Amino acid sequence: MQRIGFIGLGIMGRPMCHHLLKAGYPVTVYNRTKEKAEALAKEGAKTADSPATASADSEVIITIITDTPDVLEVILGDNGVIHGAKPGSVVIDMSTISPSATRSMAGRLSEKGIDMLDAPVSGGDTGARAGTLAIMVGGKKEVFQRCLPIFEVLGQSITHVGDHGMGQTVKLCNQILVSVTNLAVCEAILFAKKSGVDPGIMIEATQNGAAASWQLSNLGPKMIVRDFDPGFMINLQQKDLRLALESAREARLPVPGLGLVHQLYASNQAAGEGREGTQALIKSLERLAGFALD
Amino acid sequence: MQRIGFIGLGIMGRPMCHHLLKAGYPVTVYNRTKEKAEALAKEGAKTADSPATASADSEVIITIITDTPDVLEVILGDNGVIHGAKPGSVVIDMSTISPSATRSMAGRLSEKGIDMLDAPVSGGDTGARAGTLAIMVGGKKEVFQRCLPIFEVLGQSITHVGDHGMGQTVKLCNQILVSVTNLAVCEAILFAKKSGVDPGIMIEATQNGAAASWQLSNLGPKMIVRDFDPGFMINLQQKDLRLALESAREARLPVPGLGLVHQLYASNQAAGEGREGTQALIKSLERLAGFALD
């Protein structure tokens, strides 16, 4: 089994690292907050005091951190992965970050003989705990094949989608899809409610036809009962949508639906709802309308 | 079995009427274009020369016509249903029209002792031919129960959603959902393509998670292969979205996503694409971006 360096023990990384240890992989962990690394040490992980040292003795180095600058720092910065990893090792970045930054990192690592895969995930912390993440992987096909057993410990739907950065691109496509579909659900529920129709009955009558979506069947009922607990937090969604808008701008692609949802989520953030689930988008539309469902 | 008057033998009405005849219902048909009525006469229908005469000997009168003014004319106009239908009969309007016009028609009919159900359908002409329509019914519950056997000949998912007009409201919710979700699909496909990712692989990698939708799995692949044949025509979708926007305005509800899609479809209509399927929405976004997928 490949020796794994694991960097980033947040809400996603921690259960993922746990699954790898349970599957028998030797893992060396690094986390900025030391306590989180020590919790994993109790499960059998070695600890390291920097990304470089976590990478030194590892064949595969996994990073899962919040945003582009943090990943750049952890991989290319002082004491970064690039200063410890050996030629022939593979860096798998499972964060959701910029596709173009990913490509430039893959280039820098390649100069040192280090391979890279971008492998962002979908499914949230629930999926991380259950080991049922969807994983979208960019990079060389043969490197993907070599790392597939690791992905299979972490997720269920694992797809090699293309070259470096394309895992990130597909993840951003995923976020465009979920966000704009979420907007569809919010508007339909408010339209039903304002017209005197029970929104629950509306969902029941529409969710099995051409209007069907995961967002409708899963977030719709939460909106109706005012359950705004995060499956996925608005603040994190906004980070992903910002990345998507930046990539769209680089590609000179107008994305008016995405831009609209991003601005509506900005109203959620302005109202202090950034740590609520994405279904709280409906509150932003309620503010526009000057009324609330309940 | 109830004697049925059937008015409107267009792309939807004709196969629906055929199913009723096949199920053994005695049907009297009326259509503005006589030839269409004569085709049904060969299958055993009686023909009538006005909506009033088609209604005179019928316990249930079904109308399925394109837009609000046409339905108003057929039901309330000179020689309209209201002048032929007997007290105790039921008018079932299966067109997609204004919820508020529906409520006022139900009131007018009620003064003459005639019941009404609004029962718009979803599923297109494919669903009409297969007898698998989704039917969303507004009106009195007991009248709905009495007509249920008729609905069961025509469709599969049949839901009583509330009082007069609410079938129409739920149908418009359905159209909001399909349209804004369609926008999500278009933007994700163009984003993938512009970023160098195979859009088919993107769909494969995203369609089983939180991004899942009928629009993604069914219209996405058509967009990719440039198949713009209508499952549902943009011109008809625009009529429905106009009804939804009118109802939203009556309810003082801002629906920014719906408004955006309506304007993007206007670009399709301006380009002479109104008779193409709703998946041609992607062409409108391509025009914004100044490029095409193929």
Coordinates of C-alpha atoms in Angstrom, one line a residue, chain B residues 10-277:
Chain B
G10 CA -54.3 19.8 -31.5
I11 CA -51.0 18.1 -31.0
M12 CA -52.1 17.3 -27.4
G13 CA -55.9 16.9 -27.7
R14 CA -56.0 14.5 -30.5
P15 CA -54.1 11.6 -28.9
M16 CA -55.9 12.3 -25.6
C17 CA -59.2 12.1 -27.3
H18 CA -58.1 8.9 -29.0
H19 CA -57.3 7.3 -25.6
L20 CA -60.8 8.2 -24.3
L21 CA -62.5 6.6 -27.3
K22 CA -60.3 3.5 -27.0
A23 CA -61.3 3.3 -23.3
G24 CA -64.9 3.2 -24.4
Y25 CA -66.1 6.7 -23.5
P26 CA -68.8 8.2 -25.8
V27 CA -67.1 11.4 -27.1
T28 CA -68.5 14.3 -29.0
V29 CA -65.7 16.4 -30.5
Y30 CA -65.4 20.0 -31.7
N31 CA -62.4 21.6 -33.3
R32 CA -62.1 25.0 -35.2
T33 CA -60.4 23.1 -38.1
K34 CA -63.1 20.6 -39.1
E35 CA -60.7 18.1 -40.7
K36 CA -59.3 17.2 -37.3
A37 CA -62.7 16.4 -35.9
E38 CA -63.5 14.2 -38.9
A39 CA -60.3 12.1 -38.3
L40 CA -61.6 11.4 -34.8
A41 CA -65.1 10.7 -36.2
K42 CA -63.5 7.7 -38.0
E43 CA -62.5 6.4 -34.6
G44 CA -66.1 6.6 -33.4
A45 CA -66.5 10.2 -32.1
K46 CA -69.6 12.2 -32.8
T47 CA -68.9 15.7 -34.2
A48 CA -70.5 19.0 -33.2
D49 CA -70.5 22.3 -35.0
S50 CA -69.8 24.5 -31.9
P51 CA -68.5 24.2 -28.3
A52 CA -72.1 24.7 -27.1
T53 CA -73.5 21.8 -29.1
A54 CA -70.5 19.6 -28.1
S55 CA -71.4 20.3 -24.5
A56 CA -75.2 19.9 -24.8
D57 CA -75.4 16.2 -24.4
S58 CA -72.2 15.8 -22.3
E59 CA -71.6 15.2 -18.6
V60 CA -68.0 16.1 -18.8
I61 CA -66.6 18.8 -21.2
I62 CA -62.8 18.7 -21.8
T63 CA -61.0 21.7 -23.3
I64 CA -57.4 21.8 -24.3
I65 CA -56.4 24.9 -26.3
T66 CA -53.3 27.1 -26.4
D67 CA -53.9 30.3 -24.5
T68 CA -56.1 32.2 -22.1
P69 CA -58.2 34.3 -24.6
D70 CA -59.0 31.1 -26.7
V71 CA -60.2 29.3 -23.7
L72 CA -62.3 32.2 -22.6
E73 CA -63.9 32.4 -26.0
V74 CA -64.6 28.7 -26.2
I75 CA -66.1 28.5 -22.7
L76 CA -67.8 31.9 -22.3
G77 CA -68.1 33.3 -25.8
D78 CA -71.0 33.1 -28.3
N79 CA -71.8 29.4 -28.8
G80 CA -69.4 28.7 -26.0
V81 CA -69.6 25.8 -23.6
I82 CA -71.6 27.8 -21.0
H83 CA -74.5 28.1 -23.5
G84 CA -74.8 24.4 -24.0
A85 CA -73.6 22.6 -20.8
K86 CA -76.3 21.4 -18.4
P87 CA -76.3 22.1 -14.7
G88 CA -74.4 19.3 -12.9
S89 CA -72.0 18.8 -15.8
V90 CA -68.2 19.4 -15.3
V91 CA -65.9 21.5 -17.5
I92 CA -62.3 20.2 -17.3
D93 CA -59.9 22.7 -18.8
M94 CA -56.6 20.9 -19.6
S95 CA -55.0 23.9 -21.3
T96 CA -52.2 25.9 -19.6
I97 CA -53.7 29.3 -19.0
S98 CA -53.9 32.1 -16.4
P99 CA -54.8 30.9 -12.8
S100 CA -56.8 34.1 -12.2
A101 CA -58.8 33.8 -15.5
T102 CA -59.5 30.2 -14.5
R103 CA -60.9 31.3 -11.1
S104 CA -63.2 33.8 -12.8
M105 CA -64.4 31.2 -15.3
A106 CA -65.1 28.8 -12.6
G107 CA -67.2 31.5 -10.9
R108 CA -69.2 32.2 -14.1
L109 CA -69.8 28.5 -14.7
S110 CA -70.8 27.9 -11.1
E111 CA -73.6 30.5 -11.4
K112 CA -75.1 28.1 -14.0
G113 CA -74.6 25.1 -11.8
I114 CA -71.7 23.9 -13.9
D115 CA -68.6 22.6 -12.0
M116 CA -65.1 23.2 -13.3
L117 CA -61.7 21.7 -12.8
D118 CA -58.4 23.1 -14.1
A119 CA -56.2 20.2 -15.1
P120 CA -53.2 21.3 -17.0
V121 CA -50.7 18.6 -18.1
S122 CA -47.0 18.1 -18.3
G123 CA -45.2 15.6 -20.5
G124 CA -45.7 17.0 -24.0
D125 CA -47.1 15.3 -27.0
T126 CA -45.0 12.2 -26.2
G127 CA -46.8 11.9 -22.9
A128 CA -50.2 12.5 -24.5
R129 CA -49.6 9.7 -27.1
A130 CA -48.3 7.3 -24.4
G131 CA -51.0 8.2 -21.9
T132 CA -48.4 9.1 -19.3
L133 CA -49.1 12.7 -18.7
A134 CA -48.6 14.3 -15.3
I135 CA -52.0 16.1 -14.5
M136 CA -52.2 18.8 -11.8
V137 CA -55.8 19.4 -10.8
G138 CA -57.5 22.3 -9.1
G139 CA -61.1 22.5 -8.0
K140 CA -63.4 20.7 -5.6
K141 CA -62.1 17.5 -4.3
E142 CA -65.4 15.5 -4.9
V143 CA -65.6 16.7 -8.5
F144 CA -61.9 15.6 -8.9
Q145 CA -62.8 12.2 -7.5
R146 CA -65.7 11.8 -9.9
C147 CA -63.5 12.6 -12.9
L148 CA -60.5 10.6 -11.7
P149 CA -61.2 7.6 -14.0
I150 CA -61.0 9.9 -17.0
F151 CA -57.7 11.3 -15.8
E152 CA -56.4 7.8 -15.3
V153 CA -57.0 7.1 -19.0
L154 CA -54.9 10.1 -20.0
G155 CA -52.0 10.2 -17.5
Q156 CA -50.0 8.6 -14.8
S157 CA -49.1 11.0 -12.1
I158 CA -52.4 12.7 -11.2
T159 CA -52.5 15.1 -8.2
H160 CA -55.3 17.1 -6.8
V161 CA -53.4 20.2 -5.7
G162 CA -56.1 22.5 -4.3
D163 CA -58.9 24.8 -5.2
H164 CA -59.8 26.5 -8.6
G165 CA -56.8 27.8 -10.4
M166 CA -54.3 25.9 -8.4
G167 CA -53.7 23.2 -11.0
Q168 CA -52.7 26.1 -13.3
T169 CA -50.4 27.5 -10.5
V170 CA -48.7 24.2 -10.0
K171 CA -48.2 23.9 -13.8
L172 CA -46.6 27.3 -13.8
C173 CA -44.3 26.2 -10.9
N174 CA -43.4 23.2 -13.1
Q175 CA -42.5 25.6 -15.9
I176 CA -40.4 27.8 -13.6
L177 CA -38.5 24.7 -12.4
V178 CA -37.9 23.3 -15.9
S179 CA -36.8 26.6 -17.4
V180 CA -34.4 27.8 -14.7
T181 CA -33.0 24.3 -14.3
N182 CA -32.5 24.3 -18.1
L183 CA -30.4 27.6 -17.7
A184 CA -28.2 25.8 -15.1
V185 CA -27.6 23.0 -17.7
C186 CA -26.7 25.4 -20.5
E187 CA -24.3 27.4 -18.4
A188 CA -22.5 24.3 -17.1
I189 CA -22.2 22.8 -20.5
L190 CA -20.7 26.0 -22.0
F191 CA -18.4 26.4 -19.0
A192 CA -17.1 22.9 -19.5
K193 CA -16.7 23.3 -23.2
K194 CA -14.9 26.7 -22.9
S195 CA -12.6 25.2 -20.3
G196 CA -11.6 22.3 -22.5
V197 CA -13.6 19.6 -20.7
D198 CA -15.8 17.2 -22.7
P199 CA -19.3 18.2 -21.7
G200 CA -20.5 14.6 -22.0
I201 CA -18.0 13.5 -19.4
M202 CA -19.0 16.5 -17.2
I203 CA -22.7 15.3 -17.4
E204 CA -21.6 11.8 -16.5
A205 CA -19.6 13.0 -13.5
T206 CA -22.3 15.3 -12.1
Q207 CA -25.7 13.7 -12.9
N208 CA -25.9 11.4 -10.0
G209 CA -25.3 13.8 -7.1
A210 CA -26.7 17.1 -5.8
A211 CA -26.5 18.5 -9.4
A212 CA -28.9 15.8 -10.7
S213 CA -31.9 16.9 -12.7
W214 CA -34.1 15.6 -15.5
Q215 CA -33.0 18.6 -17.6
L216 CA -29.3 17.7 -17.2
S217 CA -29.7 14.1 -18.1
N218 CA -32.3 14.5 -20.9
L219 CA -31.6 17.9 -22.5
G220 CA -27.9 18.1 -21.8
P221 CA -27.0 15.3 -24.3
K222 CA -29.2 16.8 -26.9
M223 CA -27.5 20.2 -26.6
I224 CA -24.1 18.5 -27.1
V225 CA -25.1 16.7 -30.3
R226 CA -27.0 19.8 -31.5
D227 CA -30.4 18.0 -31.6
F228 CA -32.8 20.9 -31.3
D229 CA -36.0 19.0 -32.3
P230 CA -38.8 20.0 -30.0
G231 CA -39.7 17.9 -27.1
F232 CA -41.4 21.1 -26.0
M233 CA -41.3 24.2 -28.3
I234 CA -39.7 27.4 -27.1
N235 CA -42.8 29.4 -28.4
L236 CA -45.1 27.4 -26.1
Q237 CA -42.6 27.6 -23.2
Q238 CA -42.5 31.4 -23.7
K239 CA -46.3 31.5 -23.5
D240 CA -46.2 29.6 -20.2
L241 CA -43.4 31.7 -18.8
R242 CA -45.4 34.9 -19.8
L243 CA -48.3 33.5 -17.8
A244 CA -46.0 32.7 -14.8
L245 CA -44.6 36.3 -15.0
E246 CA -48.1 37.7 -15.1
S247 CA -49.2 35.7 -12.1
A248 CA -46.0 36.6 -10.2
R249 CA -46.7 40.3 -10.9
E250 CA -50.3 39.9 -9.7
A251 CA -48.8 38.3 -6.5
R252 CA -46.1 41.0 -6.3
L253 CA -43.4 38.4 -6.3
P254 CA -40.0 39.1 -7.9
V255 CA -38.8 36.1 -9.9
P256 CA -35.4 37.2 -11.2
G257 CA -34.3 33.8 -12.5
L258 CA -37.5 33.3 -14.4
G259 CA -37.3 36.8 -15.8
L260 CA -33.8 36.1 -17.0
V261 CA -34.7 32.9 -18.8
H262 CA -37.7 34.5 -20.4
Q263 CA -35.4 37.2 -21.9
L264 CA -32.9 34.6 -23.1
Y265 CA -35.7 32.7 -24.8
A266 CA -36.7 36.0 -26.4
S267 CA -33.3 35.9 -28.1
N268 CA -34.1 32.4 -29.5
Q269 CA -37.4 33.8 -30.8
A270 CA -35.6 36.8 -32.4
A271 CA -33.3 34.4 -34.1
G272 CA -36.2 32.4 -35.6
E273 CA -35.7 29.5 -33.2
G274 CA -39.1 29.6 -31.6
R275 CA -40.2 26.3 -33.0
E276 CA -37.1 24.5 -31.7
G277 CA -37.0 22.6 -28.4

